[in-house]
Short mmCIF file of C-alpha atoms in Angstrom, two decimals:
data_model
loop_
_atom_site.label_atom_id
_atom_site.label_comp_id
_atom_site.label_asym_id
_atom_site.label_seq_id
_atom_site.Cartn_x
_atom_site.Cartn_y
_atom_site.Cartn_z
CA MET A 1 -5.31 96.13 137.50
CA SER A 2 -5.45 92.67 135.59
CA ALA A 3 -5.03 92.97 131.72
CA PHE A 4 -8.39 92.20 129.40
CA SER A 5 -9.46 88.58 129.51
CA ARG A 6 -10.16 87.91 126.04
CA PHE A 7 -7.44 88.47 123.45
CA THR A 8 -6.99 85.35 121.74
CA PRO A 9 -4.36 82.47 122.74
CA LEU A 10 -2.11 83.76 119.86
CA ILE A 11 -1.91 87.41 120.60
CA SER A 12 -1.50 86.19 124.49
CA ALA A 13 1.41 84.33 124.50
CA LEU A 14 3.48 86.61 122.08
CA PRO A 15 5.74 88.97 123.48
CA SER A 16 5.34 93.12 122.96
CA THR A 17 7.88 94.03 120.91
CA VAL A 18 10.09 96.47 118.64
CA PRO A 19 11.82 94.82 115.90
CA PHE A 20 14.22 97.89 115.74
CA VAL A 21 14.57 100.53 118.69
CA GLY A 22 14.78 103.76 116.79
CA PRO A 23 17.01 106.69 118.01
CA GLU A 24 14.16 108.59 119.34
CA ALA A 25 13.78 105.71 121.99
CA LEU A 26 17.81 106.44 122.67
CA GLU A 27 17.14 109.65 123.31
CA ARG A 28 14.97 109.11 125.65
CA GLN A 29 16.26 106.71 127.02
CA ARG A 30 20.17 108.40 127.69
CA GLY A 31 18.98 111.83 127.69
CA LEU A 32 21.08 112.61 124.99
CA THR A 33 20.41 113.70 121.45
CA VAL A 34 21.53 112.36 118.11
CA LYS A 35 24.06 113.96 116.00
CA ALA A 36 24.65 111.74 113.40
CA ARG A 37 21.65 109.37 112.71
CA ILE A 38 23.58 107.10 110.13
CA GLY A 39 21.95 103.94 111.96
CA ALA A 40 18.02 103.03 110.36
CA ASN A 41 18.88 102.50 106.51
CA GLU A 42 17.49 105.51 106.03
CA ASN A 43 18.32 108.15 103.20
CA GLY A 44 20.44 110.88 104.46
CA PHE A 45 20.55 112.45 101.32
CA GLY A 46 16.85 113.26 101.91
CA PRO A 47 14.24 113.81 98.74
CA ALA A 48 14.45 115.34 95.68
CA PRO A 49 13.65 119.16 95.97
CA SER A 50 10.70 118.22 93.15
CA VAL A 51 9.12 116.22 96.03
CA ILE A 52 9.03 118.87 98.84
CA ALA A 53 7.38 121.13 96.45
CA ALA A 54 4.92 118.75 95.21
CA MET A 55 4.45 118.14 98.59
CA ARG A 56 4.05 121.83 99.82
CA GLU A 57 1.59 122.29 97.11
CA GLN A 58 -0.43 119.74 97.48
CA ALA A 59 -0.42 120.00 101.39
CA GLY A 60 -3.88 122.10 101.69
CA ASP A 61 -5.80 119.15 99.95
CA ILE A 62 -4.62 116.63 103.21
CA TRP A 63 -8.31 116.76 104.31
CA MET A 64 -9.25 114.31 101.78
CA TYR A 65 -8.54 110.65 101.98
CA ASN A 66 -6.19 109.19 99.42
CA ASP A 67 -7.61 107.31 96.46
CA PRO A 68 -8.16 103.99 97.85
CA GLU A 69 -7.47 101.65 94.99
CA ASN A 70 -4.43 104.12 93.94
CA PHE A 71 -4.75 104.79 90.25
CA ALA A 72 -2.28 107.37 89.77
CA LEU A 73 0.41 105.50 91.92
CA LYS A 74 0.38 101.84 90.43
CA GLN A 75 -0.48 103.29 86.65
CA ALA A 76 2.77 105.42 86.77
CA LEU A 77 4.81 102.40 88.57
CA ALA A 78 3.21 100.04 86.06
CA ALA A 79 4.80 102.67 83.46
CA HIS A 80 7.76 103.04 84.70
CA LEU A 81 8.78 99.10 85.49
CA GLY A 82 6.99 98.11 82.00
CA VAL A 83 4.64 96.05 83.27
CA GLN A 84 0.36 95.91 83.49
CA PHE A 85 -1.22 98.23 85.57
CA ALA A 86 -2.97 94.60 87.38
CA ASN A 87 1.12 93.31 87.96
CA ILE A 88 1.29 96.28 90.58
CA ALA A 89 -0.18 96.45 94.61
CA VAL A 90 0.42 99.38 96.61
CA GLY A 91 1.35 99.54 100.21
CA GLU A 92 2.08 101.54 103.06
CA GLY A 93 6.19 100.44 102.51
CA ILE A 94 7.19 97.08 102.08
CA ASP A 95 6.79 96.20 106.42
CA SER A 96 2.76 96.47 105.70
CA LEU A 97 2.75 94.87 102.57
CA LEU A 98 4.55 91.66 104.14
CA GLY A 99 2.40 91.33 106.93
CA LEU A 100 -0.55 91.34 104.26
CA ILE A 101 1.44 88.82 102.53
CA ALA A 102 1.74 86.64 106.00
CA ARG A 103 -1.48 87.02 106.47
CA MET A 104 -2.41 85.41 103.03
CA VAL A 105 -0.53 82.35 103.48
CA ILE A 106 0.27 81.59 107.09
CA GLU A 107 -1.68 80.11 110.17
CA PRO A 108 -0.85 78.46 113.19
CA GLY A 109 1.91 76.72 112.91
CA THR A 110 2.60 77.04 109.27
CA PRO A 111 6.35 76.42 108.46
CA VAL A 112 8.03 79.56 106.88
CA VAL A 113 11.59 79.67 105.73
CA THR A 114 14.15 82.73 105.89
CA SER A 115 17.44 83.56 106.91
CA LEU A 116 18.83 83.29 110.65
CA GLY A 117 20.10 86.99 111.28
CA GLY A 118 17.29 88.57 107.93
CA TYR A 119 15.27 91.39 107.88
CA PRO A 120 13.34 91.15 112.00
CA THR A 121 10.36 92.43 110.58
CA PHE A 122 9.05 89.70 108.55
CA ASN A 123 10.06 87.31 111.23
CA PHE A 124 7.80 89.78 113.71
CA HIS A 125 4.87 89.33 110.87
CA VAL A 126 4.88 85.62 110.79
CA SER A 127 4.81 85.17 114.45
CA GLY A 128 2.43 87.48 114.47
CA PHE A 129 0.42 85.40 112.29
CA GLY A 130 1.21 82.46 114.22
CA GLY A 131 4.19 80.94 111.79
CA ARG A 132 6.92 78.57 112.44
CA LEU A 133 9.74 80.28 111.35
CA VAL A 134 12.04 77.82 110.07
CA THR A 135 15.59 79.94 109.58
CA VAL A 136 18.81 79.27 106.95
CA PRO A 137 21.76 79.85 108.70
CA TYR A 138 24.10 82.64 105.77
CA VAL A 139 27.31 81.41 104.54
CA ASP A 140 30.09 83.79 103.56
CA ASP A 141 27.72 86.69 105.06
CA ARG A 142 25.50 86.16 102.19
CA GLU A 143 21.83 84.65 102.58
CA ASP A 144 22.44 80.80 101.34
CA LEU A 145 20.44 80.54 98.59
CA ASP A 146 20.71 76.04 98.33
CA GLY A 147 20.22 75.66 101.75
CA LEU A 148 16.68 77.93 101.92
CA LEU A 149 15.56 75.85 98.98
CA GLU A 150 16.60 72.73 100.72
CA ALA A 151 14.60 73.95 103.83
CA VAL A 152 11.46 74.83 101.68
CA ARG A 153 11.51 71.10 100.70
CA ARG A 154 11.59 69.37 103.51
CA GLU A 155 9.51 71.53 105.19
CA ASN A 156 6.43 72.07 102.36
CA ALA A 157 6.97 75.67 103.18
CA PRO A 158 4.52 77.98 101.33
CA LEU A 159 6.38 80.97 102.27
CA VAL A 160 10.00 81.52 102.25
CA TYR A 161 11.48 84.99 102.54
CA PHE A 162 15.01 86.23 100.48
CA ALA A 163 16.20 90.17 100.45
CA ASN A 164 18.10 90.75 97.07
CA PRO A 165 20.84 92.77 98.16
CA ASP A 166 20.71 91.94 101.39
CA ASN A 167 19.35 93.79 105.03
CA PRO A 168 21.71 93.17 106.94
CA MET A 169 24.95 92.19 105.78
CA GLY A 170 24.94 94.50 102.28
CA SER A 171 25.29 91.19 100.48
CA TRP A 172 24.11 90.02 97.07
CA TRP A 173 23.37 87.27 94.24
CA ASP A 174 23.48 87.83 90.71
CA ALA A 175 20.46 88.17 88.71
CA ASP A 176 20.89 84.70 87.29
CA LYS A 177 21.16 83.07 90.00
CA VAL A 178 17.75 84.59 91.90
CA VAL A 179 16.47 83.35 88.92
CA ALA A 180 17.27 80.28 89.27
CA PHE A 181 16.12 80.23 93.17
CA ALA A 182 12.85 80.98 92.06
CA ARG A 183 12.08 79.13 89.18
CA ALA A 184 13.69 76.10 91.10
CA LEU A 185 10.65 76.48 94.25
CA PRO A 186 8.13 74.23 94.57
CA GLU A 187 4.41 76.10 92.78
CA ASN A 188 3.07 75.76 96.00
CA CYS A 189 5.66 77.78 97.74
CA LEU A 190 5.57 81.07 97.27
CA LEU A 191 8.95 83.48 97.51
CA ILE A 192 8.90 87.12 99.32
CA LEU A 193 11.82 88.40 96.98
CA ASP A 194 12.36 91.64 98.91
CA GLU A 195 14.22 94.78 96.41
CA ALA A 196 14.21 97.03 99.01
CA TYR A 197 17.93 97.97 97.99
CA SER A 198 16.89 97.50 93.71
CA GLU A 199 18.09 100.78 93.16
CA THR A 200 21.91 100.94 95.04
CA GLY A 201 22.97 97.39 93.95
CA PRO A 202 24.53 96.55 90.64
CA ALA A 203 22.49 96.15 87.76
CA SER A 204 23.80 92.45 87.81
CA SER A 205 22.40 91.83 90.81
CA LEU A 206 18.74 92.95 89.60
CA PRO A 207 16.59 90.25 87.43
CA ALA A 208 15.19 91.62 84.86
CA ILE A 209 10.92 92.34 85.30
CA SER A 210 10.33 89.96 82.34
CA THR A 211 12.15 86.50 83.75
CA LEU A 212 9.89 86.47 86.68
CA ILE A 213 6.51 88.41 85.91
CA ASP A 214 5.12 85.14 84.69
CA LEU A 215 5.60 83.21 88.04
CA PRO A 216 2.39 82.93 89.89
CA ASN A 217 4.30 82.31 93.14
CA VAL A 218 6.44 85.12 92.99
CA LEU A 219 6.17 89.16 94.63
CA ARG A 220 8.49 90.86 94.47
CA THR A 221 8.60 93.99 96.80
CA ARG A 222 9.93 97.77 96.31
CA THR A 223 10.37 100.69 98.59
CA PHE A 224 10.59 104.74 97.84
CA SER A 225 12.06 104.50 101.59
CA LYS A 226 15.95 103.67 100.68
CA ALA A 227 17.21 105.88 97.66
CA TYR A 228 14.20 107.71 96.86
CA GLY A 229 14.85 109.15 100.35
CA LEU A 230 11.43 109.08 101.54
CA ALA A 231 11.60 106.78 104.71
CA GLY A 232 9.07 108.58 106.80
CA ALA A 233 6.56 108.78 103.94
CA ARG A 234 5.99 105.11 103.43
CA VAL A 235 5.70 103.79 100.17
CA GLY A 236 5.84 100.64 98.88
CA TYR A 237 4.31 98.27 96.39
CA ALA A 238 4.73 94.51 95.19
CA ILE A 239 4.80 93.21 91.59
CA GLY A 240 3.22 90.11 90.89
CA VAL A 241 1.00 88.20 88.62
CA PRO A 242 -2.66 90.29 88.70
CA GLU A 243 -4.09 87.09 89.83
CA THR A 244 -1.84 87.30 93.17
CA VAL A 245 -1.58 90.76 93.88
CA LEU A 246 -5.64 90.97 93.68
CA THR A 247 -5.59 89.02 96.57
CA PHE A 248 -4.13 92.40 98.59
CA ASP A 249 -7.50 94.24 97.97
CA LYS A 250 -8.82 91.11 100.03
CA ILE A 251 -7.40 92.22 102.83
CA ARG A 252 -5.31 95.82 102.87
CA ASN A 253 -6.02 99.09 104.42
CA HIS A 254 -8.06 100.41 101.00
CA PHE A 255 -7.46 104.18 103.04
CA GLY A 256 -4.12 102.97 104.65
CA MET A 257 -1.83 105.27 102.26
CA ASN A 258 -1.41 109.05 102.97
CA ARG A 259 -2.52 110.98 100.65
CA LEU A 260 0.73 113.38 100.72
CA ALA A 261 3.36 110.69 100.94
CA THR A 262 1.19 109.27 97.23
CA VAL A 263 1.82 113.08 96.06
CA ALA A 264 6.05 112.37 97.06
CA ALA A 265 6.27 109.02 95.24
CA LEU A 266 4.49 110.30 92.22
CA ALA A 267 7.58 113.14 92.19
CA ALA A 268 10.14 110.97 93.10
CA LEU A 269 9.33 108.70 90.19
CA LYS A 270 9.17 111.62 87.81
CA ASP A 271 12.60 113.04 89.04
CA GLN A 272 14.88 109.79 87.79
CA ALA A 273 17.64 112.39 87.75
CA HIS A 274 17.82 112.89 91.13
CA LEU A 275 17.68 109.46 91.50
CA ALA A 276 20.64 108.44 89.89
CA GLU A 277 22.66 111.93 91.62
CA VAL A 278 21.53 110.55 95.10
CA VAL A 279 22.53 106.62 93.90
CA HIS A 280 26.16 107.92 93.26
CA LYS A 281 26.37 109.58 96.41
CA ILE A 282 25.02 106.25 97.95
CA GLN A 283 28.06 104.82 96.23
CA ALA A 284 30.71 107.70 97.53
CA ALA A 285 29.63 107.78 101.02
CA ARG A 286 29.89 103.75 101.05
CA GLU A 287 33.39 104.30 100.10
CA GLN A 288 33.63 107.16 102.62
CA ILE A 289 32.42 104.54 105.12
CA GLY A 290 34.83 101.95 104.19
CA ALA A 291 38.00 104.06 104.43
CA ILE A 292 36.57 105.35 107.91
CA ALA A 293 36.70 101.16 108.54
CA ARG A 294 39.95 100.58 107.34
CA ASP A 295 41.50 103.75 108.78
CA ASN A 296 40.90 102.18 112.15
CA GLY A 297 42.00 98.00 111.60
CA LEU A 298 38.39 97.54 110.81
CA LEU A 299 37.42 95.41 107.67
CA PRO A 300 34.07 97.14 105.68
CA LEU A 301 32.19 93.98 103.44
CA ALA A 302 31.43 95.16 100.04
CA SER A 303 28.05 96.29 100.17
CA ALA A 304 24.98 97.43 97.50
CA THR A 305 22.73 98.60 99.61
CA ASN A 306 22.85 102.16 101.57
CA PHE A 307 24.78 100.92 104.27
CA VAL A 308 28.03 99.33 104.79
CA ALA A 309 28.63 96.10 107.41
CA ILE A 310 31.57 96.27 109.15
CA ASP A 311 33.31 93.11 110.34
CA CYS A 312 34.71 94.11 113.96
CA GLY A 313 37.27 90.90 113.95
CA ARG A 314 35.87 90.16 117.44
CA ASP A 315 32.23 89.03 118.76
CA GLY A 316 28.66 90.38 119.22
CA VAL A 317 29.69 92.01 122.75
CA TYR A 318 32.72 93.70 121.37
CA ALA A 319 30.68 95.08 118.44
CA ARG A 320 27.79 95.66 120.39
CA ALA A 321 30.36 98.03 122.92
CA ILE A 322 31.01 100.21 119.64
CA VAL A 323 27.90 100.31 118.75
CA ASP A 324 27.06 101.90 122.86
CA GLY A 325 29.96 103.91 122.80
CA LEU A 326 29.48 105.79 119.35
CA ILE A 327 25.80 106.63 120.82
CA GLN A 328 27.74 108.82 124.43
CA HIS A 329 28.55 111.14 120.82
CA GLY A 330 25.94 110.83 119.44
CA VAL A 331 26.52 108.87 116.29
CA PHE A 332 23.52 106.33 115.97
CA ILE A 333 24.65 103.35 114.14
CA ARG A 334 22.99 99.42 114.80
CA MET A 335 24.47 95.90 114.38
CA PRO A 336 22.82 92.88 113.55
CA GLY A 337 21.18 90.57 116.19
CA VAL A 338 21.89 87.34 115.38
CA ALA A 339 25.69 85.60 115.52
CA PRO A 340 28.01 85.20 114.05
CA LEU A 341 26.86 88.45 111.48
CA ASN A 342 26.37 90.47 115.17
CA ARG A 343 30.56 90.49 114.82
CA CYS A 344 29.78 93.46 112.43
CA ILE A 345 28.48 96.51 113.00
CA ARG A 346 26.19 98.38 110.26
CA ILE A 347 27.17 101.94 109.32
CA SER A 348 24.38 103.92 106.70
CA VAL A 349 24.96 106.35 104.76
CA GLY A 350 24.52 109.86 104.79
CA PRO A 351 25.71 113.62 103.88
CA ALA A 352 29.70 115.00 105.35
CA ARG A 353 28.78 116.25 108.97
CA ASP A 354 27.48 112.29 109.89
CA LEU A 355 30.19 110.45 107.99
CA ASP A 356 33.37 113.48 109.50
CA LEU A 357 31.19 112.76 113.37
CA LEU A 358 31.96 109.54 112.84
CA ALA A 359 35.36 109.66 111.79
CA GLU A 360 36.14 111.61 114.73
CA ALA A 361 34.59 109.32 117.14
CA LEU A 362 34.82 106.05 116.54
CA PRO A 363 38.99 105.67 117.06
CA LYS A 364 37.86 107.31 120.33
CA VAL A 365 35.15 104.79 121.48
CA LEU A 366 37.77 101.95 120.04
CA LYS A 367 40.58 102.94 122.76
CA ALA A 368 38.15 103.14 125.31
CA ILE A 369 37.00 99.86 125.06
CA GLY A 370 40.26 98.59 124.13
#
């Protein structure tokens, strides 16, 4: 049977793709069970008990749509961050917000600057709106701020993406460098400053809200998926000047937010004591992952995120063999998709039982692949 004939030329030219292969797909494809889910940058420690209790208490209200203005959550976030209500936009995770921002700026052929090997879902949205990706290689496993700035100026690009702390390498820049980069950009170039890992990095990596809140060409994106342990709830938000933030209301899905996800986010925001406890667990798990890597002759890279990139010392073929070998033992991890970053594997934090499975399986895999 032939396909529908009146899709747009852009859609017809795009491949059907999923930027990330999930552990569920691997279970289906390979007929195995994932025992240690430590590859998707999730927070295996989960949300606070207070969050679960709040969701259970209000589960009976799920027949109602969520407030299309997201008033309570925007108000709570504004108070938490010390900004105005009008500085906040809420969306279905950062991924959804990235798609909306791409739609705001990109027309077919628009140059968009990002790092070669950076977050692939952003690239997915750029391609989906017909943008032209202009990529800048990492330098010393960090995004190259000077290179990104030069590319923006050379291409007269209206959009640039920069994650700090970084995915997939876990590296980071200190706040003063980030602020200098943002203020050096042309006024007609919008910066997406992706701060998904803002809670897990050193305080020195996070610019104060006040240092960038006056720039109309900066949108900072954050999420409840990582430190707050709510990846499955899909709650993200953007911070910017009111005039820029208001643009989301022109194109967002006003009933896109899940009612119970909003309940969960509000409860999580209130429980800062649990957040501090989880951040401590994340730091301890990073150290444990690093120790497992060193015990097996591999090099863990310094990380400010909820995962650790591990240099396998060879090439992407070897790193892929480790990833494939571990899944046969029920241990799900990932690796960056672009050389030379793909010499690394990437392991997310998780409870001790998951990391114990990694410690048991890794030497077996390394011995098998030689």
